[in-house]
Tab-separated table of C-alpha atoms in Angstrom:
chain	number	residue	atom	x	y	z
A	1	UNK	CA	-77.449	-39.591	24.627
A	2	UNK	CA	-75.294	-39.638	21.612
A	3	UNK	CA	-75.488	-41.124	18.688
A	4	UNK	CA	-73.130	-43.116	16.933
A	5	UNK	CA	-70.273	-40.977	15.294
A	6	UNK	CA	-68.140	-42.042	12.263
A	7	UNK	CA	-65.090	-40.254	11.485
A	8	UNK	CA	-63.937	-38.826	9.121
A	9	UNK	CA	-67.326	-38.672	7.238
A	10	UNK	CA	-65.706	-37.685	3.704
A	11	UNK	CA	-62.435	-39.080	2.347
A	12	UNK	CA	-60.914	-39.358	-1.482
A	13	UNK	CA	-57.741	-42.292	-2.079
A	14	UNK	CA	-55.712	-43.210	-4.326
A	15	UNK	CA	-55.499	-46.639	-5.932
A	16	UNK	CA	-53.176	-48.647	-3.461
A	17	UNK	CA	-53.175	-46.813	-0.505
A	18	UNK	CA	-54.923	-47.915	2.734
A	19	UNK	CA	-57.019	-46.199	4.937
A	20	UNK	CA	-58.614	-46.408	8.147
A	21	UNK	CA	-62.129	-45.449	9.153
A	22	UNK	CA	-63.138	-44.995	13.361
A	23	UNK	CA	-66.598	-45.495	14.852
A	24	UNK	CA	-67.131	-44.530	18.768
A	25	UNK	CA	-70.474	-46.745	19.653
A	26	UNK	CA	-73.456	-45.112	21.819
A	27	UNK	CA	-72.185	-45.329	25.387
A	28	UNK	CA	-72.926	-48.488	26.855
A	29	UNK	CA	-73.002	-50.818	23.798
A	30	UNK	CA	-70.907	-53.401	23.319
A	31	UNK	CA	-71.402	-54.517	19.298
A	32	UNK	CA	-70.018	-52.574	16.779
A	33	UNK	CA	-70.772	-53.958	13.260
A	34	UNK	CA	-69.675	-52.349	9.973
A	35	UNK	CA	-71.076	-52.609	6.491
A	36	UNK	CA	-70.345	-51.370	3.089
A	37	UNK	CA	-72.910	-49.534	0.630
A	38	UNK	CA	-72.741	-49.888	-2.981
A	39	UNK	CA	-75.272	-48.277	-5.894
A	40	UNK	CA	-74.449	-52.134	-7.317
A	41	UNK	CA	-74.548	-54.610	-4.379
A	42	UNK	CA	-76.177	-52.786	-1.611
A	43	UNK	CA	-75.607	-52.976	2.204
A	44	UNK	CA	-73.831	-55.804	2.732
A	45	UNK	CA	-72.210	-56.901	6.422
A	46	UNK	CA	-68.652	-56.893	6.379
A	47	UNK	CA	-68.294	-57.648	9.625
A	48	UNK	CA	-68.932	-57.707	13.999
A	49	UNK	CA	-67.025	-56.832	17.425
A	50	UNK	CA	-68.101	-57.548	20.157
A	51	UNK	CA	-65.722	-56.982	23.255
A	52	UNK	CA	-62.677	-56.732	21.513
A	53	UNK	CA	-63.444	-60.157	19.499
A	54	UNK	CA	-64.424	-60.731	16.384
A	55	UNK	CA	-67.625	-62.653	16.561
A	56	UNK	CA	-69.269	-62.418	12.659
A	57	UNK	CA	-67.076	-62.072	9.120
A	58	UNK	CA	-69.119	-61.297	5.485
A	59	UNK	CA	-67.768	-62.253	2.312
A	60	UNK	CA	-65.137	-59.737	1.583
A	61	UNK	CA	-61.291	-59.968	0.860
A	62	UNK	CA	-58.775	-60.128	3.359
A	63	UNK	CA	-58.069	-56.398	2.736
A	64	UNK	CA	-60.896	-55.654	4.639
A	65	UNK	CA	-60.226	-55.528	8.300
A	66	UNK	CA	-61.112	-54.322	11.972
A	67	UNK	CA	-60.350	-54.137	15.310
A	68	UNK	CA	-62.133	-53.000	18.555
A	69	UNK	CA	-60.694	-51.438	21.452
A	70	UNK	CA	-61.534	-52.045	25.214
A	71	UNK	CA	-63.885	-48.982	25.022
A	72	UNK	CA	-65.909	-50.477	22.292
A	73	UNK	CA	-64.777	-47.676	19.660
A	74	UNK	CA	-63.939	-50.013	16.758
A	75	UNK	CA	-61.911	-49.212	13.436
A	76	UNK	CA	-61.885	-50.722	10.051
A	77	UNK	CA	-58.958	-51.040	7.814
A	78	UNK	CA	-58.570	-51.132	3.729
A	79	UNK	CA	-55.815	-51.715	2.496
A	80	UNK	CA	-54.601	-51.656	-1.375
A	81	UNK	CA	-57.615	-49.653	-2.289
A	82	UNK	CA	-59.376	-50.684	-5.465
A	83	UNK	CA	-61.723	-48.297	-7.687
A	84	UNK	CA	-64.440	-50.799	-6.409
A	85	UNK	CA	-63.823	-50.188	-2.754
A	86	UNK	CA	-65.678	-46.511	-3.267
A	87	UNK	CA	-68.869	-46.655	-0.756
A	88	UNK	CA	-70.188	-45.597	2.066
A	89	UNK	CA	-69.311	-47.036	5.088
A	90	UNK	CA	-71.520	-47.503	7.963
A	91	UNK	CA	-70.851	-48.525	11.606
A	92	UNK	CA	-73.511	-50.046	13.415
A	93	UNK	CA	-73.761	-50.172	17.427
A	94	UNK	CA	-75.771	-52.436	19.708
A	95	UNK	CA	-75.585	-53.899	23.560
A	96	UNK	CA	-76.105	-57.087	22.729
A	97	UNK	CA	-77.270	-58.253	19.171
A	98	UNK	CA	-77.224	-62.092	20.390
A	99	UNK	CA	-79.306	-61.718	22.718
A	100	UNK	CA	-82.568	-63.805	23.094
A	101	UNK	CA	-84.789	-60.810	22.531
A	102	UNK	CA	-82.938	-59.354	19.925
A	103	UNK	CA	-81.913	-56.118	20.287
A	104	UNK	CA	-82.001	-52.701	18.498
A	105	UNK	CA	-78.909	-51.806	15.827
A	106	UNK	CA	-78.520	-47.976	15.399
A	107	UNK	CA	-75.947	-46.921	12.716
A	108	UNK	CA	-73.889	-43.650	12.484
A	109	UNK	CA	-74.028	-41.420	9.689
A	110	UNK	CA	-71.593	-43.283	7.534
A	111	UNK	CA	-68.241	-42.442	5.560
A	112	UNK	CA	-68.003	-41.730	2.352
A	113	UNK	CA	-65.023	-43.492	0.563
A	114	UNK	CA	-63.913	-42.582	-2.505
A	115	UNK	CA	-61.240	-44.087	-4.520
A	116	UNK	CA	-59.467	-42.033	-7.791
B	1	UNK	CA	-80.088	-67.942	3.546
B	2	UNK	CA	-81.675	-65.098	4.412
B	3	UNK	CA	-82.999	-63.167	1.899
B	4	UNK	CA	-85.112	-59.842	1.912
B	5	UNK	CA	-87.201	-58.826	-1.617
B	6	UNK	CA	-88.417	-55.158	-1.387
B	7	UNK	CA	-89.754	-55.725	-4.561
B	8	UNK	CA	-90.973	-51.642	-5.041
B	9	UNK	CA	-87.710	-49.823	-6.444
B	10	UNK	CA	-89.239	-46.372	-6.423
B	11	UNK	CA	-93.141	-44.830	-5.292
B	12	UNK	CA	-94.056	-41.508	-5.932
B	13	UNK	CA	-97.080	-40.161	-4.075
B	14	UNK	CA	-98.671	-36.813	-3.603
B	15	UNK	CA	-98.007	-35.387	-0.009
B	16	UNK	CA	-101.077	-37.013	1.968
B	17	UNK	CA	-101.541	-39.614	0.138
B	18	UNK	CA	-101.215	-43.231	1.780
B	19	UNK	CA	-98.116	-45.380	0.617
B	20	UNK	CA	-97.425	-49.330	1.533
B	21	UNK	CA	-93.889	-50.617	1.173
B	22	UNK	CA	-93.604	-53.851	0.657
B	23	UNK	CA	-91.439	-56.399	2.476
B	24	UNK	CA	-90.838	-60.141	1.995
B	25	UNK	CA	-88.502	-62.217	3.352
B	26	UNK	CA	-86.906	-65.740	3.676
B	27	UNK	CA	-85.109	-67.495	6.477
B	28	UNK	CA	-85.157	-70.821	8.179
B	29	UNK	CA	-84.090	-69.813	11.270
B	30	UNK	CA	-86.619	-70.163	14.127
B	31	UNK	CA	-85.972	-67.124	15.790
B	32	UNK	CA	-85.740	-63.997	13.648
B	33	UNK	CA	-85.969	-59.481	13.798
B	34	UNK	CA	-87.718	-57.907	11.476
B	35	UNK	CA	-86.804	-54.268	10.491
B	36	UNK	CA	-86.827	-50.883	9.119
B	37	UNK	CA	-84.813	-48.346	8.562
B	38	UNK	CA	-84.732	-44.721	7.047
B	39	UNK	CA	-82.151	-43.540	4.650
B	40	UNK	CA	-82.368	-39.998	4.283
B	41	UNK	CA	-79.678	-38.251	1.883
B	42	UNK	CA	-76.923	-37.795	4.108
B	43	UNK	CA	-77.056	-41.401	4.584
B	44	UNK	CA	-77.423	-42.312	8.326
B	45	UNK	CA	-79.906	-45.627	8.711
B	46	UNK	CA	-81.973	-44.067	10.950
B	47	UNK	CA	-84.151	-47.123	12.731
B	48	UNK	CA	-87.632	-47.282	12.409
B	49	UNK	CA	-89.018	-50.305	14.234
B	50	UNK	CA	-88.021	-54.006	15.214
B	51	UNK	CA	-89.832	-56.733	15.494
B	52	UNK	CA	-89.058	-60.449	16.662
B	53	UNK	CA	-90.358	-63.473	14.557
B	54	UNK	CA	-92.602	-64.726	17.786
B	55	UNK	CA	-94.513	-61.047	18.487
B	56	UNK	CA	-97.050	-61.082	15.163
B	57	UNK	CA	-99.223	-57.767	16.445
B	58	UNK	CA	-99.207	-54.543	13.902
B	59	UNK	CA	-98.005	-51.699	15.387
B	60	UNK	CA	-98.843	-48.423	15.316
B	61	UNK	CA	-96.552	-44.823	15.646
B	62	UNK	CA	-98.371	-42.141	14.841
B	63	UNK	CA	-98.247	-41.839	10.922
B	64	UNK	CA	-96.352	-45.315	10.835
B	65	UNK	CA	-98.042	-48.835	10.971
B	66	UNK	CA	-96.201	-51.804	10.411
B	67	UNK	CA	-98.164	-54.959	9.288
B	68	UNK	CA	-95.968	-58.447	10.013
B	69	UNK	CA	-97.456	-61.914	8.622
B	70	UNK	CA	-95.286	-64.794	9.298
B	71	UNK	CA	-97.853	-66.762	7.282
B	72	UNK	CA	-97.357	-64.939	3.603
B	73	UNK	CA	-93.371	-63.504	5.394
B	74	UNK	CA	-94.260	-60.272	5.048
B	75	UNK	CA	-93.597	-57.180	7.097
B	76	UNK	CA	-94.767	-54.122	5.135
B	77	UNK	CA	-94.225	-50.657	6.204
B	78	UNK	CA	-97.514	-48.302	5.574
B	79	UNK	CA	-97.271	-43.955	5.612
B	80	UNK	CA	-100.762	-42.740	6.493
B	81	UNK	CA	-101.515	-38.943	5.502
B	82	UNK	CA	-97.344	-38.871	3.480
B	83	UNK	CA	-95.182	-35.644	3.977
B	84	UNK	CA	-92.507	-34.478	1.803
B	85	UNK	CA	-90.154	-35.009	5.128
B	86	UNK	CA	-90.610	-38.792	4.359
B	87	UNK	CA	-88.959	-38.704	1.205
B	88	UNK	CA	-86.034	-40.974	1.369
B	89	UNK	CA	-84.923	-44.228	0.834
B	90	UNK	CA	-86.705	-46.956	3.548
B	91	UNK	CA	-84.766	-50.351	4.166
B	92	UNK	CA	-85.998	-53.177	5.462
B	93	UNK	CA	-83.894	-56.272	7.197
B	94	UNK	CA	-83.793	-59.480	8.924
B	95	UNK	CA	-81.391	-60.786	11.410
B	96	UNK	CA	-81.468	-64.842	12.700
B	97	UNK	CA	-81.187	-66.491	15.914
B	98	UNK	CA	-80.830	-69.636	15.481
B	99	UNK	CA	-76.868	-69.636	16.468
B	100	UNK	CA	-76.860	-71.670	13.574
B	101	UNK	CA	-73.222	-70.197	13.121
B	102	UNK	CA	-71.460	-67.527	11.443
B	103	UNK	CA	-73.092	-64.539	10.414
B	104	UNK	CA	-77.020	-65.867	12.190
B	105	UNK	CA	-77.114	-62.341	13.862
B	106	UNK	CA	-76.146	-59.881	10.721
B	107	UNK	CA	-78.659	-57.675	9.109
B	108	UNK	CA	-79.661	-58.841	5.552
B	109	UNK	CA	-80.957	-55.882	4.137
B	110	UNK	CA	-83.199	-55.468	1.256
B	111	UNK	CA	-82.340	-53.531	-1.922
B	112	UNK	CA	-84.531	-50.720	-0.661
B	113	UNK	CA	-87.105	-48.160	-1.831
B	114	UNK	CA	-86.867	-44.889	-2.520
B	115	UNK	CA	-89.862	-42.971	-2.098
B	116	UNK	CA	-90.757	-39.576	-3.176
B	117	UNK	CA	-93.181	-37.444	-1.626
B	118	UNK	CA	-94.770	-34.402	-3.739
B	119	UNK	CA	-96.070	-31.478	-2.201
């Protein structure tokens, strides 16, 4: 069964620009979640999809965005880059989340932003 | 709030040596998950266990044990016999239930410690 995949898993941008990071969930699971790790602030939830909705939103700017298609792969948007928008990026897949038992969270390998 | 203290920064321990991480947490909801994670140096959070606030046995797998305590809010992580393929950086996290409204079923994550294993 695999994983969760992240693409691309290395990128370098410019101050300004915009970019756009993709996440294909393991088969069958309908959450995608993304967060954002810094050296300085840690993993920290930016925010959840779950069929095609928005259910959960962290603390971050409006520049920070997503979407999720009707297959469950989800993308994440940045736009204006800042210097402090260099992390790693990590995409996190579940059925259910919600649910009253709680459910397991696996997470891809990540991307690795970097803003010059 | 949920919060989640991993208090340890960094252990270093000789290969087969025992190690305890440490794991404290806060939340009011009722209904909470408990977990860990591994962070190895490509940086995948590769899971480890969950556990839900109402299911207080230890568990055991193989090398791993996990000791939860909703009395002290502790969850700590323990290596038995540690190999230099454990080295990495071990998360843990808490998610709510309470549907107490935005953001009740994100992971809060600890800051994390990084353990190193010497042969």
């Amino acid at each position: 069964k695999a994983g969760v995949t992240q693409t691309p898993r290395y990128l370098i941008k410019t101050r300004g620009q915009q970019v756009t990071l993709s996440c294909s969930p393991i088969s069958g699971h309908r959450s995608v979640s993304w967060y954002q790790q810094t050296p300085g602030q840690g993993l920290q939830f930016l925010f959840e999809y779950f069929s095609e909705t928005q259910r959960n939103k962290g603390n971050f700017p409006g520049r920070f965005s997503g979407r999720q298609f009707s297959n469950s792969r989800s993308e994440m948007n940045v736009s204006t880059l800042e210097l402090g928008d260099s992390a790693l990026y990590l995409c996190a897949s579940s059925y259910d989340p919600h649910s009253l038992l709680g459910d397991t969270i696996y997470f891809g390998e990540g991307s690795w932003l970097t803003v010059v | 709030a949920q919060k989640v203290t991993q208090a340890q920064t960094e252990i270093s321990v000789v290969e087969k040596e025992d190690v305890t991480l440490d794991c404290v947490y806060e939340t009011r909801d009722t209904t909470y998950y408990l977990f860990w994670y591994k962070q190895p140096p490509s940086g995948e959070l590769v899971f480890l266990i969950r556990r839900n606030s109402f299911d207080e046995q230890n568990e055991i797998s193989g090398r791993y044990s996990w000791n939860f305590q909703k009395s002290t809010s502790s969850f700590n992580f323990t290596i038995t016999a540690s190999q230099v393929v454990d080295s990495a950086v071990y998360f843990c996290a808490l998610s709510g239930a309470s549907g107490s409204g935005a953001g009740s079923y994100q992971l809060t994550f600890g800051k994390g410690t990084k353990l190193s294993v010497i042969p």
